[in-house]
Short mmCIF file of C-alpha atoms in Angstrom, two decimals:
data_model
loop_
_atom_site.label_atom_id
_atom_site.label_comp_id
_atom_site.label_asym_id
_atom_site.label_seq_id
_atom_site.Cartn_x
_atom_site.Cartn_y
_atom_site.Cartn_z
CA ASP N 1319 127.67 13.56 -46.04
CA GLY N 1320 124.58 14.13 -48.51
CA GLY N 1321 125.07 13.20 -52.01
CA ILE N 1322 125.41 11.19 -55.07
CA THR N 1323 127.36 8.07 -55.22
CA GLN N 1324 128.17 6.02 -58.27
CA SER N 1325 130.04 2.98 -58.59
CA PRO N 1326 132.17 1.90 -59.75
CA LYS N 1327 134.30 4.33 -61.17
CA TYR N 1328 136.17 2.48 -63.88
CA LEU N 1329 133.93 -0.79 -65.58
CA PHE N 1330 134.99 -3.04 -68.14
CA ARG N 1331 132.81 -4.82 -70.24
CA LYS N 1332 133.60 -7.93 -72.66
CA GLU N 1333 131.35 -8.13 -75.53
CA GLY N 1334 128.34 -9.81 -75.81
CA GLN N 1335 127.75 -8.97 -71.65
CA ASN N 1336 125.04 -6.57 -69.45
CA VAL N 1337 126.54 -4.31 -66.92
CA THR N 1338 124.81 -2.31 -64.40
CA LEU N 1339 125.82 0.88 -63.02
CA SER N 1340 125.17 1.94 -59.59
CA CYS N 1341 123.47 5.25 -58.69
CA GLU N 1342 122.49 6.02 -55.16
CA GLN N 1343 121.52 9.47 -53.79
CA ASN N 1344 120.88 10.34 -49.98
CA LEU N 1345 119.58 13.74 -51.11
CA ASN N 1346 115.42 12.66 -50.93
CA HIS N 1347 115.56 13.99 -54.28
CA ASP N 1348 112.72 12.47 -55.97
CA ALA N 1349 114.29 13.05 -59.84
CA MET N 1350 117.07 11.04 -60.99
CA TYR N 1351 118.93 11.25 -64.62
CA TRP N 1352 121.49 9.20 -66.69
CA TYR N 1353 123.71 10.70 -69.26
CA ARG N 1354 126.40 9.80 -71.45
CA GLN N 1355 128.58 12.18 -72.11
CA ASP N 1356 131.17 11.53 -75.11
CA PRO N 1357 134.71 13.82 -76.42
CA GLY N 1358 133.33 16.68 -77.57
CA GLN N 1359 129.77 16.11 -77.28
CA GLY N 1360 127.38 17.84 -74.41
CA LEU N 1361 125.75 15.33 -71.81
CA ARG N 1362 122.87 13.11 -73.50
CA LEU N 1363 120.32 12.49 -71.45
CA ILE N 1364 119.57 8.22 -71.67
CA TYR N 1365 116.63 7.69 -68.99
CA TYR N 1366 115.37 9.68 -66.17
CA SER N 1367 112.93 8.72 -63.66
CA GLN N 1368 111.09 11.82 -61.63
CA ILE N 1369 109.41 9.12 -58.94
CA VAL N 1370 109.80 5.70 -57.67
CA ASN N 1371 108.55 3.03 -59.90
CA ASP N 1372 108.30 5.47 -62.72
CA PHE N 1373 110.97 6.32 -65.49
CA GLN N 1374 110.96 7.38 -68.96
CA LYS N 1375 112.88 7.26 -72.37
CA GLY N 1376 115.32 9.88 -73.07
CA ASP N 1377 117.08 11.38 -76.50
CA ILE N 1378 119.09 7.99 -76.42
CA ALA N 1379 117.97 5.06 -74.48
CA GLU N 1380 118.58 1.97 -77.21
CA GLY N 1381 121.03 -0.70 -75.91
CA TYR N 1382 120.09 0.77 -72.19
CA SER N 1383 117.98 -0.10 -68.93
CA VAL N 1384 116.79 1.25 -66.08
CA SER N 1385 114.56 0.12 -62.56
CA ARG N 1386 113.39 2.76 -59.66
CA GLU N 1387 112.51 0.40 -57.44
CA LYS N 1388 113.67 2.78 -54.36
CA LYS N 1389 114.14 6.49 -54.14
CA GLU N 1390 117.79 6.53 -53.18
CA SER N 1391 118.61 4.37 -56.03
CA PHE N 1392 119.04 4.51 -60.38
CA PRO N 1393 120.56 1.87 -61.72
CA LEU N 1394 121.67 1.60 -65.15
CA THR N 1395 122.20 -1.50 -67.11
CA VAL N 1396 124.02 -1.11 -70.56
CA THR N 1397 123.44 -3.96 -72.51
CA SER N 1398 124.75 -6.26 -75.52
CA ALA N 1399 122.67 -4.38 -77.64
CA GLN N 1400 124.51 -1.17 -76.99
CA LYS N 1401 126.74 -1.60 -79.57
CA ASN N 1402 129.40 1.67 -78.68
CA PRO N 1403 129.03 1.42 -74.76
CA THR N 1404 132.50 3.14 -74.77
CA ALA N 1405 131.25 6.52 -72.65
CA PHE N 1406 131.72 8.51 -69.48
CA TYR N 1407 128.26 7.92 -67.74
CA LEU N 1408 126.67 10.38 -65.32
CA CYS N 1409 124.29 9.99 -62.32
CA ALA N 1410 122.00 13.23 -61.69
CA SER N 1411 119.08 14.05 -59.33
CA SER N 1412 117.15 16.94 -58.87
CA ILE N 1413 114.63 17.69 -55.73
CA SER N 1414 111.94 17.65 -58.53
CA PRO N 1415 111.71 17.26 -61.84
CA GLY N 1416 112.68 20.39 -63.68
CA GLU N 1417 114.93 21.65 -60.97
CA THR N 1418 118.42 22.03 -60.79
CA GLN N 1419 120.03 18.58 -61.07
CA TYR N 1420 123.56 17.96 -59.34
CA PHE N 1421 126.05 15.36 -61.03
CA GLY N 1422 127.47 12.21 -59.47
CA PRO N 1423 131.12 11.71 -60.26
CA GLY N 1424 130.74 9.12 -63.19
CA THR N 1425 131.65 6.07 -64.12
CA ARG N 1426 133.70 5.36 -67.35
CA LEU N 1427 132.66 2.12 -69.29
CA LEU N 1428 135.17 0.45 -71.12
CA VAL N 1429 134.89 -2.49 -73.80
CA LEU N 1430 137.35 -5.45 -73.41
CA GLN J 312 122.13 23.13 -86.25
CA LYS J 313 122.45 22.45 -82.68
CA GLU J 314 120.46 23.95 -80.18
CA VAL J 315 123.26 24.98 -77.61
CA GLU J 316 126.67 26.09 -79.23
CA GLN J 317 129.80 26.24 -77.04
CA ASP J 318 133.56 26.82 -78.30
CA PRO J 319 134.90 23.55 -77.80
CA GLY J 320 138.54 25.98 -76.89
CA PRO J 321 141.31 24.58 -75.38
CA LEU J 322 141.46 28.42 -73.91
CA SER J 323 144.65 28.92 -72.23
CA VAL J 324 145.10 32.20 -70.17
CA PRO J 325 147.84 33.56 -67.47
CA GLU J 326 146.64 33.51 -63.88
CA GLY J 327 145.30 36.59 -62.98
CA ALA J 328 143.33 37.28 -66.65
CA ILE J 329 139.65 37.95 -67.37
CA VAL J 330 138.09 34.98 -68.79
CA SER J 331 135.08 34.90 -70.90
CA LEU J 332 133.33 31.99 -71.80
CA ASN J 333 130.51 32.09 -74.17
CA CYS J 334 127.22 29.80 -75.53
CA THR J 335 124.46 30.80 -78.09
CA TYR J 336 121.00 28.86 -78.63
CA SER J 337 118.45 28.78 -81.18
CA ASN J 338 115.44 27.78 -78.74
CA SER J 339 113.81 30.86 -77.73
CA ALA J 340 111.90 29.19 -75.02
CA PHE J 341 114.86 28.96 -72.65
CA GLN J 342 114.26 30.31 -69.85
CA TYR J 343 116.84 28.57 -67.22
CA PHE J 344 120.43 28.82 -67.57
CA MET J 345 123.39 27.36 -65.86
CA TRP J 346 127.17 26.48 -66.14
CA TYR J 347 128.70 23.87 -64.31
CA ARG J 348 132.55 23.52 -63.61
CA GLN J 349 133.96 19.85 -64.56
CA TYR J 350 136.92 18.44 -63.60
CA SER J 351 138.94 16.01 -65.19
CA ARG J 352 137.16 12.74 -65.24
CA LYS J 353 134.80 13.78 -62.27
CA GLY J 354 130.92 14.85 -62.27
CA PRO J 355 130.13 18.33 -63.34
CA GLU J 356 129.39 20.83 -60.40
CA LEU J 357 127.02 23.94 -60.37
CA LEU J 358 128.27 27.54 -60.92
CA MET J 359 125.59 29.52 -61.72
CA TYR J 360 121.83 29.59 -62.05
CA THR J 361 120.02 32.46 -63.79
CA TYR J 362 116.75 32.96 -64.93
CA SER J 363 115.82 35.13 -67.94
CA SER J 364 118.06 37.73 -68.77
CA GLY J 365 120.22 39.78 -66.59
CA ASN J 366 123.77 39.22 -65.09
CA LYS J 367 124.28 37.49 -61.41
CA GLU J 368 127.40 37.70 -59.71
CA ASP J 369 128.86 35.33 -57.28
CA GLY J 370 132.40 35.99 -55.88
CA ARG J 371 134.98 35.70 -59.20
CA PHE J 372 132.40 34.42 -61.39
CA THR J 373 129.65 36.61 -63.05
CA ALA J 374 126.61 34.97 -65.51
CA GLN J 375 125.29 37.27 -67.95
CA VAL J 376 121.89 36.25 -70.01
CA ASP J 377 120.86 38.51 -73.51
CA LYS J 378 118.05 36.45 -74.54
CA SER J 379 117.30 38.75 -77.64
CA SER J 380 120.25 37.40 -78.80
CA LYS J 381 119.94 34.41 -77.70
CA TYR J 382 123.46 34.66 -75.97
CA ILE J 383 124.95 33.64 -72.36
CA SER J 384 128.17 34.65 -70.70
CA LEU J 385 130.25 33.66 -67.93
CA PHE J 386 132.77 35.85 -66.85
CA ILE J 387 135.64 34.30 -64.11
CA ARG J 388 138.06 37.80 -62.66
CA ASP J 389 141.46 36.78 -61.45
CA SER J 390 141.63 33.37 -62.66
CA GLN J 391 143.50 30.78 -61.19
CA PRO J 392 145.34 27.55 -61.99
CA SER J 393 142.25 25.92 -59.99
CA ASP J 394 139.78 27.04 -62.19
CA SER J 395 141.39 24.70 -64.97
CA ALA J 396 138.41 22.85 -66.14
CA THR J 397 135.70 22.04 -68.92
CA TYR J 398 132.83 24.45 -68.66
CA LEU J 399 129.32 23.50 -69.95
CA CYS J 400 126.41 25.78 -70.16
CA ALA J 401 123.40 24.36 -69.77
CA MET J 402 119.38 25.47 -70.40
CA SER J 403 116.03 24.10 -69.97
CA GLU J 404 112.47 25.94 -71.19
CA ALA J 405 111.15 25.99 -67.75
CA SER J 406 111.01 24.56 -64.42
CA GLY J 407 108.50 22.79 -63.04
CA GLY J 408 107.43 19.51 -64.30
CA TYR J 409 109.86 18.04 -66.62
CA ASN J 410 111.97 19.95 -69.17
CA LYS J 411 114.45 18.28 -70.57
CA LEU J 412 118.25 20.15 -70.04
CA ILE J 413 120.07 21.20 -72.80
CA PHE J 414 124.06 21.02 -72.73
CA GLY J 415 126.62 22.81 -74.86
CA ALA J 416 129.96 20.57 -75.68
CA GLY J 417 131.49 22.37 -72.57
CA THR J 418 135.15 24.32 -73.31
CA ARG J 419 138.37 23.23 -71.85
CA LEU J 420 140.16 26.44 -69.80
CA ALA J 421 143.75 26.27 -68.83
CA VAL J 422 145.14 29.27 -66.65
CA HIS J 423 148.53 28.36 -66.40
CA PRO J 424 151.06 30.01 -63.79
#
């Protein structure tokens, strides 16, 4: 069953805590992306990776970090420096950079 | 001014109605246009993908691009309650290499029986 999985579905963060969101794909896609979705706003790009061991900042990278050690995996860490982390986080992948993007089911992050 | 403008709705229609969803944009370099459907608390799923101007039809869905007016539309015929979702338009300048996908804010559609 091919696709993109994200975990957990819901995540709670305490003040000053770093949390990591998981994104895995078995589509053999080279490119992966992280977006943030807030009510009434379009998806905003946090980070993207065109290939393993490479990633680039998107429009709102401050307070976030990523790694791309394996083709299938692109975890996102929300650091304590991100002051307004409550949002719906979406991971996407495409067969190559610039091609059609396919999305995972999302992780909702809430602050306690 | 946002690069992509989309009426947030909500748009409420009776079952069987024809629905028209629209986006306007300011960047004349956009060439690739997409419509995604997003059910509540789920990830977006790709509905339609078009290149440059013209129409594309897939079942009850028709995507239309008018580059001269910088305007794209998604038409849904014989709308069903299962079409109730948020519809996001997205566009990019080119494929190949990394070209950023710009999203509209989404239009919420409710189809009532």
